[in-house]
Amino acid sequence: MFRLLSGLLAGLLASLAVAQDDAVVITATRFPDSKRDLPVGVTVITADDISRSGSSNLGDILAQYGLLHIRNLSGSQNLQVDLRGFGATGDQNTLVLLDGIRISENELVPAQLSAIPVDSIERIEIVRGGGSVQYGGGATGGTVNIITRRTRPGESRARVLARAGGYGTGEARATLERSGGSLGVALAGSYEDTEGYRDNSHYRQGNFAGRLDARLGTARLYAKLALDDQQQRLPGSLSEAEIEADRRQSTRPGDFTQREGVHLAFGGTQYLGRHELSADASYRTKDSRFVQVFGGVAFPGDTDVDEWSLSPRVKLAFDALGRAHELIVGADFQAWHYDSRSPFLVDRLSSEQSNAAVYGQLGAWLTESTRLVLGARRQHVGERLQIVQRDTEGHSLEAYEAALRQRFARGWSAYAKYSKSFRVATFDENACFALPCSGLLEPQSGKGAELGIEYESRRLRARGSIYRTDLENEIYFSPLVPPFGANVNLSPTRRRGLELEAAWRAAETIDLRAGLALLEAKFRSGTFGGVDVSGSEIPLVPEVLASAGISWTYAPRSRASLNARYVGEQRFDNDQANRFRKQPAYGVVDLKIEHALSRAWQVALEVRNLLNERYFSYGRVNDATAPTTFDALPEPERAAYLSVAWTME
């Protein structure tokens, strides 16, 4: 059936007449490059797409426009991002970057997307199944690079927005950008306060981001500072019966978490004729505190994390056989320190990880229409973990890729790619809280292949691809390991799927888009908790993801945008043996109507979950050995929001 659907959908794609896309993408090579020349599948979400989304939550925006899956694992505003069907470990296999710098956590928590002011974003680049050579571990599913606005010579811009609406939500945003001939500054801040959909789900977040750009002859320099402060009540999951009785209730009225973060980065590029020399240095720290209440007794804990990174690289342009080529050589150095205290543990926990890597990538034009990309990475990882006992380990890991893009006549092109990736266990996955401990987990490795076809014309663009990734030693949580469950290296697993995306300028006032992904994630062989799971589906991987949208400028100063997404059935978490029924499919529709009162003033009405779908994105069976029911985190019902903005350019 999967092969039949793949063939039918590939045929449907071929029947599309699809707009010239000259977007610059930097995630694939870590240097500016044309999207049309890259032998990878790329989705670009623009600032205008973000404006039309009808949401201020970055996870929702990614799901609407990026053809990826999001799920709420904890009831917080930071949603898990999952590219190409990794389920519960989607965060650890989808690398999230901010201006090319890693912000994915080395714990089992999502990247802090809520800490990024939405109005500071210029575009988001999603590279599917790529990034291991350039960025190292955790990119098996792909990379999501969030690019913030840079100042441009002579430009000035200011914007202030106030937003209020459903579930006691109030939000304020402000941005200021000003640039002269050689120096520019950009400031962005946001504040949101909401009571939340459920009991005990009050949320408050404040963010600030500042950027300084300097242009000194042939050099470009920057410095960035970001601050965030978040307070989040945690409503917890509900049983199937509790959801039926009152889906907005909370059985965890005392649980909450707080987080404060600082991110400092600086770097730049020196142009040396046709060559480029670049470097980024970054320091990131966060302080998290939490309280969990059991039997009326509050149990507090705290976590401190510090991370340093340095990434120098050079792009060398050269001519051979009458054509221009390029060679990129770079290095990455990273140090991560984790320190945590919890009332459930006998002592303070600490962990350290260091990474040192070198990589190279050759981009060669074999003909005027054929581009070959070859890349390899060698990385040494050192780990130290001290909880109940002390473990120290080192690994030398490799990643490589070979990719080819061929242009054809009339806007058609095709690409093929083969790659190897790896992932090292996070602190939480290696953690052992009771003797005997079995030592640190083996690194995960994956080999993947992809074939894609694209078409571009003046008004329409489309992409289709099929892929397959085979994993060894996949790192995954098993609830069957006594006494409380533990993370393990799985038997061989496989992901494969088909992706279709299209965007069409149907008229000067109408833009249409659509996306479809068929996903399959299975155990290739082996046992899980003593049960043969060969051929079983891996939990939390939807069979289908689909999205569609229409934006209609129905009057000179008015625009309506309708965005819909569908998530198919999937196995509940902890149901690796596929003994329980599937988690229900769901569809969500959002509406946004914008109107410019004048050149400076704009108003907008947003309706989230327009059709009032009652659903949950994450559920877990009550018993992994003999499931009879489930727990889940209900998602919000319909809510409306009104915003007023003032813009000066």
XYZ file of C-alpha atoms in Angstrom:
649
model
C 0.000 0.000 0.000
C 2.834 2.404 0.866
C 4.495 1.818 -2.523
C 1.173 2.241 -4.339
C 0.413 5.542 -2.623
C 3.967 6.751 -3.258
C 3.597 6.086 -6.955
C 0.192 7.728 -7.190
C 1.299 10.828 -5.318
C 4.517 11.123 -7.311
C 2.393 11.040 -10.440
C 0.151 13.723 -9.031
C 3.187 15.906 -8.368
C 4.447 15.435 -11.903
C 1.129 16.717 -13.214
C 1.549 20.040 -11.389
C 2.777 23.094 -13.219
C 4.712 24.776 -10.473
C 7.349 30.208 -8.583
C 10.911 30.827 -9.151
C 12.469 30.633 -5.686
C 15.707 32.541 -5.301
C 15.661 32.262 -1.506
C 19.098 32.113 0.074
C 19.567 29.183 2.429
C 22.567 28.978 4.727
C 21.868 25.890 6.850
C 22.863 23.372 4.213
C 26.450 24.671 3.774
C 26.788 27.249 6.629
C 27.442 29.813 3.894
C 24.929 31.647 1.658
C 23.788 29.419 -1.176
C 20.921 29.363 -3.638
C 18.081 27.053 -2.679
C 17.758 25.993 -6.316
C 21.316 24.610 -6.347
C 21.153 22.542 -3.159
C 20.721 18.764 -3.482
C 18.487 18.601 -0.408
C 14.824 19.117 0.388
C 14.356 22.625 1.804
C 11.277 24.457 3.107
C 11.522 28.207 3.739
C 8.980 29.902 6.049
C 9.051 33.657 5.464
C 8.225 36.561 7.798
C 5.020 37.051 5.803
C 4.080 33.405 6.397
C 4.587 33.970 10.124
C 2.350 37.050 9.957
C -0.396 35.069 8.227
C -0.242 32.121 10.604
C -2.689 33.388 13.214
C -0.436 32.196 16.037
C 2.348 33.620 18.181
C 3.561 30.120 19.125
C 6.561 29.152 17.017
C 5.785 25.450 17.253
C 2.340 25.999 15.743
C 3.859 28.054 12.923
C 6.316 25.270 12.108
C 3.487 22.744 11.959
C 1.340 24.962 9.721
C 4.053 25.745 7.169
C 6.889 23.262 7.708
C 5.247 19.842 7.172
C 6.549 18.526 10.466
C 4.895 17.202 13.610
C 4.601 18.971 16.945
C 3.393 17.483 20.208
C 2.801 18.736 23.721
C 4.601 16.387 26.105
C 4.305 18.378 29.340
C 1.635 21.066 29.082
C 4.223 23.817 28.537
C 4.465 26.352 25.691
C 7.609 24.703 24.299
C 6.329 22.043 21.916
C 8.358 19.101 20.697
C 9.422 19.340 17.046
C 9.675 16.099 15.083
C 10.957 15.810 11.499
C 10.395 12.525 9.677
C 8.819 10.469 12.417
C 11.049 9.890 15.443
C 8.244 9.944 17.967
C 9.211 10.523 21.606
C 12.812 11.324 20.607
C 11.840 13.856 17.932
C 13.687 16.639 19.785
C 16.885 14.633 19.903
C 16.773 13.816 16.173
C 15.686 17.241 14.879
C 18.382 19.851 15.349
C 17.108 23.374 16.123
C 19.427 26.294 15.357
C 19.206 30.028 15.950
C 21.168 31.886 13.264
C 23.165 28.714 12.687
C 23.986 28.152 16.380
C 22.655 25.063 18.136
C 19.896 25.689 20.709
C 18.662 22.098 21.003
C 19.067 20.970 24.587
C 21.292 18.165 25.849
C 18.417 17.012 28.048
C 15.043 15.483 27.325
C 13.350 18.876 27.006
C 12.346 20.739 23.840
C 14.360 23.615 22.435
C 13.153 26.855 24.051
C 11.287 28.199 21.016
C 9.145 30.427 23.243
C 12.291 32.392 24.172
C 12.603 33.800 20.618
C 10.602 37.001 19.934
C 8.447 36.136 16.931
C 8.734 39.606 15.400
C 12.545 39.283 15.320
C 12.397 36.373 12.845
C 13.200 37.007 9.190
C 12.679 33.445 7.975
C 12.918 29.802 9.031
C 14.818 27.255 6.960
C 13.953 23.567 7.287
C 16.467 21.157 5.750
C 15.068 17.638 5.752
C 17.324 14.708 6.504
C 20.447 16.863 6.420
C 22.920 18.678 8.638
C 25.002 15.947 10.262
C 28.183 16.849 8.348
C 27.840 20.554 9.097
C 26.460 20.419 12.648
C 27.153 16.974 14.107
C 24.839 14.863 16.233
C 21.076 15.089 16.473
C 20.323 16.000 12.845
C 19.180 12.624 11.517
C 15.652 13.942 10.890
C 16.946 17.305 9.680
C 17.614 20.854 10.857
C 15.391 23.833 11.658
C 17.340 27.092 11.422
C 15.571 30.198 12.742
C 17.093 33.281 11.088
C 16.600 36.598 12.878
C 16.436 39.969 11.145
C 19.707 41.674 10.233
C 19.951 45.421 9.867
C 20.461 46.804 6.375
C 22.257 50.069 5.529
C 19.934 53.064 5.507
C 16.877 51.175 6.799
C 14.882 52.100 9.893
C 11.820 50.327 11.224
C 9.736 50.301 14.388
C 6.742 48.190 15.302
C 4.562 47.828 18.408
C 1.786 45.238 18.778
C -0.777 44.562 21.507
C -2.794 41.338 21.466
C -5.536 40.013 23.756
C -8.033 37.192 23.652
C -9.007 33.698 24.711
C -8.221 32.127 28.085
C -7.186 35.453 29.617
C -4.338 36.065 27.182
C -2.522 39.372 26.945
C 0.558 39.963 24.814
C 2.792 42.892 23.863
C 5.602 42.979 21.293
C 7.981 45.699 20.161
C 10.814 45.887 17.639
C 13.181 48.680 16.662
C 15.728 48.569 13.852
C 18.006 51.404 12.802
C 21.046 51.307 10.572
C 23.504 53.845 9.189
C 26.244 53.274 6.685
C 28.460 51.018 8.796
C 26.602 50.318 12.024
C 23.138 48.950 12.725
C 21.164 47.953 15.790
C 18.051 45.785 16.147
C 16.048 45.365 19.349
C 13.081 43.083 19.938
C 11.059 42.325 23.033
C 7.872 40.493 23.882
C 5.749 39.734 26.916
C 2.882 37.269 27.181
C 0.610 36.394 30.072
C -2.219 33.851 29.843
C -4.339 31.917 32.296
C -4.259 28.988 29.885
C -6.859 26.557 28.658
C -6.683 24.174 31.615
C -6.656 24.614 35.373
C -3.162 25.289 36.705
C -1.811 26.259 33.274
C -1.032 29.938 33.878
C 1.917 30.998 31.731
C 4.087 34.112 31.671
C 7.036 34.755 29.350
C 9.263 37.786 28.796
C 11.932 37.967 26.079
C 14.500 40.464 24.881
C 16.879 40.186 21.938
C 19.414 42.784 20.804
C 21.698 42.659 17.792
C 24.533 44.932 16.682
C 25.849 44.720 13.097
C 29.021 46.395 11.825
C 30.200 46.678 8.230
C 33.911 47.430 8.024
C 35.098 47.326 4.439
C 35.040 43.683 3.391
C 34.253 42.467 6.907
C 30.860 41.918 8.537
C 30.702 41.622 12.333
C 27.818 41.037 14.727
C 27.083 40.684 18.443
C 23.831 39.393 19.965
C 22.374 39.270 23.445
C 19.142 37.471 24.334
C 17.392 37.225 27.703
C 14.315 35.211 28.612
C 12.265 34.663 31.752
C 9.482 32.075 31.864
C 7.057 30.944 34.548
C 4.766 28.044 33.712
C 2.207 26.172 35.759
C 1.981 22.504 34.752
C -1.511 20.963 34.634
C -0.259 17.408 34.049
C -1.894 14.618 32.099
C -5.419 13.278 32.579
C -6.774 9.774 32.400
C -9.231 8.770 29.705
C -12.087 8.970 32.234
C -10.941 12.361 33.541
C -10.836 13.786 30.013
C -14.360 12.569 29.403
C -15.567 14.152 32.669
C -13.755 17.520 32.385
C -10.936 17.981 29.907
C -9.937 21.346 31.431
C -9.310 20.087 34.944
C -5.898 19.473 36.502
C -4.948 16.767 38.958
C -1.599 18.529 39.607
C -2.667 21.921 41.059
C 0.708 22.653 42.678
C 3.196 21.799 39.931
C 5.118 24.582 38.227
C 8.442 25.427 36.623
C 10.497 28.602 36.192
C 13.320 29.327 33.787
C 15.779 32.172 33.234
C 18.141 32.166 30.280
C 20.931 34.225 28.748
C 22.380 33.760 25.268
C 25.398 35.737 24.060
C 26.851 35.294 20.565
C 29.291 37.156 18.364
C 31.129 36.530 15.131
C 31.375 37.636 11.551
C 32.621 37.099 8.019
C 35.697 38.383 6.218
C 35.469 38.420 2.424
C 38.782 37.717 0.734
C 38.048 38.137 -2.940
C 36.038 35.049 -3.882
C 36.787 33.396 -0.553
C 34.985 33.763 2.787
C 36.231 33.285 6.341
C 33.575 33.056 9.067
C 33.338 32.260 12.760
C 30.688 32.188 15.489
C 31.243 32.065 19.241
C 28.410 31.493 21.673
C 27.696 31.222 25.389
C 24.335 30.075 26.695
C 23.194 29.582 30.266
C 19.891 28.717 31.895
C 18.639 28.285 35.424
C 15.516 26.147 35.801
C 13.540 25.513 38.966
C 10.549 23.249 39.483
C 8.135 22.057 42.146
C 6.213 18.790 42.099
C 3.553 18.087 44.701
C 2.866 14.567 45.982
C 0.428 13.875 48.804
C 0.250 17.559 49.640
C 4.033 17.840 50.058
C 5.998 20.095 47.681
C 9.283 18.734 46.338
C 11.498 21.442 44.775
C 14.428 20.993 42.409
C 16.724 23.085 40.253
C 18.961 22.717 37.211
C 21.827 24.899 35.978
C 23.238 24.521 32.457
C 26.161 26.294 30.786
C 27.173 25.819 27.155
C 30.061 27.275 25.116
C 30.715 26.859 21.411
C 33.160 28.074 18.774
C 32.729 27.417 15.032
C 35.383 28.749 12.603
C 35.062 27.859 8.905
C 36.271 28.947 5.483
C 34.835 28.718 1.976
C 37.441 28.498 -0.761
C 36.393 29.144 -4.355
C 38.437 27.608 -7.159
C 38.193 26.873 -10.876
C 38.692 23.503 -12.504
C 37.724 22.049 -15.857
C 36.379 25.434 -16.904
C 33.906 25.747 -14.017
C 33.777 27.377 -10.568
C 33.669 25.122 -7.506
C 33.922 25.553 -3.754
C 35.434 23.783 -0.765
C 34.214 24.405 2.769
C 36.402 23.413 5.707
C 35.436 24.034 9.308
C 35.736 23.007 12.924
C 33.334 22.929 15.865
C 34.222 23.059 19.541
C 31.574 22.733 22.219
C 31.508 22.303 25.999
C 28.355 21.595 27.995
C 28.003 21.465 31.776
C 24.900 20.313 33.650
C 24.262 20.538 37.380
C 20.999 19.502 39.020
C 19.491 18.907 42.432
C 16.271 17.023 43.057
C 14.531 15.804 46.233
C 14.123 12.390 44.627
C 17.899 11.871 44.484
C 20.452 11.234 47.198
C 22.929 13.785 45.886
C 23.462 16.552 43.383
C 23.870 15.389 39.781
C 26.507 16.644 37.396
C 27.390 15.910 33.811
C 29.784 17.271 31.233
C 30.143 16.754 27.518
C 32.786 18.085 25.161
C 32.793 17.976 21.366
C 35.639 18.643 18.961
C 35.014 18.144 15.249
C 36.440 18.912 11.837
C 34.462 18.707 8.624
C 34.802 19.384 4.949
C 32.379 19.730 2.065
C 33.070 19.949 -1.644
C 30.559 21.517 -4.011
C 31.500 20.839 -7.629
C 29.697 21.582 -10.893
C 30.222 18.549 -13.109
C 28.347 20.291 -15.919
C 26.478 23.591 -16.160
C 23.398 21.829 -14.808
C 24.844 19.103 -12.556
C 26.078 19.790 -9.032
C 27.834 17.219 -6.839
C 28.221 17.678 -3.074
C 30.511 15.466 -0.994
C 30.990 15.975 2.731
C 32.477 14.263 5.768
C 32.789 14.971 9.482
C 34.979 13.503 12.212
C 33.940 14.257 15.785
C 35.300 13.256 19.180
C 32.846 13.277 22.071
C 33.912 13.117 25.686
C 31.304 12.403 28.364
C 31.399 12.462 32.151
C 28.323 11.578 34.184
C 28.141 11.443 37.970
C 24.931 10.407 39.689
C 24.908 7.177 41.655
C 28.259 6.282 40.204
C 30.761 8.029 37.952
C 31.005 7.102 34.261
C 33.451 8.563 31.766
C 33.556 7.659 28.092
C 34.849 8.926 24.767
C 33.687 8.277 21.225
C 35.096 9.065 17.816
C 32.159 9.442 15.442
C 31.757 10.017 11.733
C 29.164 11.517 9.420
C 29.262 11.798 5.662
C 27.059 12.602 2.702
C 27.082 12.397 -1.060
C 24.439 14.311 -3.007
C 23.725 15.222 -6.601
C 21.360 17.745 -8.195
C 20.509 17.700 -11.887
C 18.652 20.530 -13.610
C 16.454 19.719 -16.560
C 14.618 21.863 -19.066
C 11.636 24.080 -18.255
C 12.287 24.390 -14.525
C 12.503 20.696 -13.643
C 15.286 19.385 -11.420
C 16.001 16.241 -9.430
C 18.286 15.379 -6.534
C 19.606 12.266 -4.836
C 21.392 11.924 -1.517
C 23.021 9.246 0.640
C 24.233 10.052 4.146
C 25.363 8.751 7.497
C 24.436 10.456 10.781
C 24.901 9.917 14.501
C 23.496 10.921 17.863
C 24.951 10.750 21.376
C 22.673 10.164 24.361
C 21.612 13.218 26.338
C 22.146 13.551 30.068
C 18.615 12.380 30.899
C 18.968 9.343 28.667
C 22.237 8.279 30.294
C 21.048 9.001 33.830
C 20.842 6.085 36.259
C 19.206 6.668 39.633
C 19.448 3.250 41.246
C 22.183 0.618 41.373
C 23.233 -1.401 39.505
C 23.883 0.967 36.585
C 24.738 -0.436 33.172
C 27.032 2.358 31.956
C 26.576 4.956 29.236
C 24.507 4.211 26.159
C 26.110 3.499 22.806
C 25.878 6.270 20.207
C 23.058 5.956 17.684
C 23.944 5.772 14.000
C 21.808 6.086 10.896
C 22.180 5.665 7.160
C 19.716 7.394 4.894
C 18.888 7.765 1.221
C 16.582 10.239 -0.499
C 15.311 10.943 -4.016
C 13.559 14.190 -4.848
C 12.072 16.077 -7.765
C 11.233 19.787 -8.021
C 9.595 22.093 -10.515
C 9.702 25.887 -10.596
C 7.929 28.371 -12.812
C 6.977 31.997 -12.402
C 3.853 31.413 -10.323
C 4.134 27.969 -8.810
C 6.682 25.680 -7.158
C 6.471 22.096 -5.952
C 8.656 19.403 -4.435
C 8.269 15.678 -3.946
C 10.635 13.224 -2.278
C 10.878 9.710 -0.968
C 13.351 8.737 1.740
C 14.509 5.874 3.915
C 16.643 5.899 7.072
C 17.924 2.758 8.812
C 19.066 3.171 12.411
C 21.323 1.099 14.632
C 21.383 1.449 18.431
C 18.527 3.954 18.373
C 18.289 5.571 21.801
C 14.819 5.159 23.272
C 12.984 4.884 26.607
C 11.734 1.474 27.729
C 9.144 1.439 30.536
C 9.785 -2.298 30.978
C 13.237 -1.985 32.556
C 12.867 -2.430 36.343
C 12.280 -0.712 38.634
C 11.164 2.543 36.939
C 12.091 2.083 33.282
C 15.288 3.232 31.552
C 16.645 4.391 28.229
C 18.103 1.655 26.073
C 19.684 1.029 22.685
C 16.975 -0.448 20.476
C 17.142 -3.258 17.975
C 17.408 -2.043 14.343
C 14.684 0.407 13.274
C 13.646 2.086 10.031
C 11.953 5.291 8.858
C 10.680 5.841 5.392
C 8.207 8.192 3.829
C 6.981 10.383 1.032
C 6.711 14.182 1.111
C 4.858 16.528 -1.247
C 4.806 20.324 -1.037
C 3.372 22.912 -3.440
C 2.784 26.675 -3.426
C 0.799 28.440 -6.140
C 0.194 32.133 -6.839
C -3.252 31.508 -8.308
C -3.867 35.231 -8.854
C -2.270 38.478 -7.775
C -4.523 38.433 -4.712
C -4.625 34.681 -3.947
C -1.836 32.400 -2.665
C -2.404 28.685 -2.147
C -0.175 26.059 -0.540
C -0.456 22.411 0.407
C 1.726 19.702 1.903
C 1.407 15.977 2.493
C 3.683 13.499 4.262
C 3.213 9.752 4.563
C 5.356 8.350 7.368
C 6.308 4.843 8.365
C 8.457 4.033 11.416
C 8.992 0.386 12.340
C 11.223 -2.018 14.211
C 13.204 -3.989 11.651
C 13.866 -6.835 14.084
C 14.487 -7.681 17.733
C 12.614 -7.682 21.013
C 11.358 -4.986 23.357
C 10.818 -5.996 26.983
C 10.966 -9.650 25.970
C 8.356 -9.241 23.205
C 9.197 -9.751 19.544
C 8.527 -6.379 17.914
C 9.765 -7.161 14.398
C 7.631 -5.125 12.002
C 5.802 -3.290 14.799
C 5.092 0.424 14.486
C 7.117 2.839 16.614
C 4.829 4.910 18.859
C 3.992 8.593 18.345
C 4.595 8.616 14.590
C 1.492 9.712 12.648
C 0.704 7.777 9.505
C -0.204 11.019 7.697
C 0.640 14.699 8.070
C -1.148 17.200 5.858
C -1.395 20.970 5.733
C -3.076 23.498 3.476
C -3.557 27.225 3.397
C -5.064 30.067 1.419
C -4.253 33.751 1.704
C -6.667 36.132 -0.044
C -6.156 39.885 -0.326
C -9.852 40.572 -0.805
C -9.501 44.369 -0.641
C -6.553 46.729 -1.174
C -5.835 46.873 2.573
C -7.432 43.646 3.806
C -6.286 40.024 3.831
C -7.783 36.774 5.085
C -5.687 33.662 5.732
C -7.021 30.194 6.444
C -4.582 27.497 7.618
C -5.470 23.855 8.167
C -3.414 20.872 9.326
C -4.254 17.222 9.779
C -2.448 14.629 11.907
C -3.271 10.997 11.253
C -3.551 8.075 13.640
C -0.499 6.994 15.640
C 0.429 4.526 18.339
C 0.277 5.728 21.931
C 3.553 6.183 23.768
C 4.849 3.017 25.485
C 2.870 0.758 23.132
C 5.867 -0.650 21.289
C 4.200 -4.058 20.986
C 1.160 -2.441 19.287
C -1.296 -4.043 21.699
C -3.585 -1.019 22.178
C -5.827 0.927 19.851
C -4.344 3.892 17.999
C -4.366 7.497 19.123
C -7.132 9.325 17.212
C -6.422 11.510 14.205
C -7.286 15.198 14.411
C -7.516 18.307 12.270
C -7.103 21.956 13.269
C -8.176 25.039 11.286
C -7.026 28.589 12.101
C -8.338 31.840 10.628
C -6.716 35.280 10.554
C -8.207 38.484 9.103
C -5.929 41.524 8.781
C -6.846 45.097 7.881
C -4.665 48.186 7.509
C -6.489 51.191 8.937
C -3.741 53.419 7.542
C -0.136 53.103 6.498
C 0.887 52.953 10.163
C -2.005 51.189 11.930
C -3.134 47.591 11.461
C -5.698 45.417 13.216
C -6.144 41.650 13.080
C -8.621 39.052 14.283
C -7.401 35.497 14.894
C -9.528 32.447 15.590
C -7.566 29.424 16.716
C -9.105 25.958 16.310
C -11.984 27.430 14.335
C -13.938 24.161 14.166
C -13.508 23.554 17.921
C -11.721 20.222 17.523
C -11.285 18.344 20.803
C -7.982 16.554 20.563
C -4.651 15.791 22.165
C -1.241 15.582 20.510
C 0.331 13.250 23.062
C -1.021 10.187 24.849
C 0.518 7.319 26.833
C -0.892 3.873 27.629
C -1.357 3.058 31.295
C 0.477 -0.285 31.149
C 3.121 -1.193 28.577
C 2.604 -4.942 29.076
C -1.228 -5.069 29.085
C -2.685 -1.639 28.237
C -6.349 -0.984 28.978
C -6.584 2.821 28.882
C -4.426 5.947 28.431
C -3.365 9.299 29.837
C -3.153 12.432 27.659
C -2.792 16.220 27.675
C -5.907 17.858 26.134
C -5.238 20.734 23.731
C -7.165 24.060 23.747
C -10.575 24.443 22.158
C -11.660 27.400 20.010
C -10.378 30.827 21.046
C -10.349 34.299 19.441
C -7.717 37.034 19.687
C -7.653 40.670 18.617
C -4.433 42.565 17.932
C -3.571 46.175 17.129
C -0.198 47.125 15.658
C 1.614 50.350 14.810
C 4.419 50.233 12.256
C 6.807 52.934 11.081
C 9.214 52.367 8.191
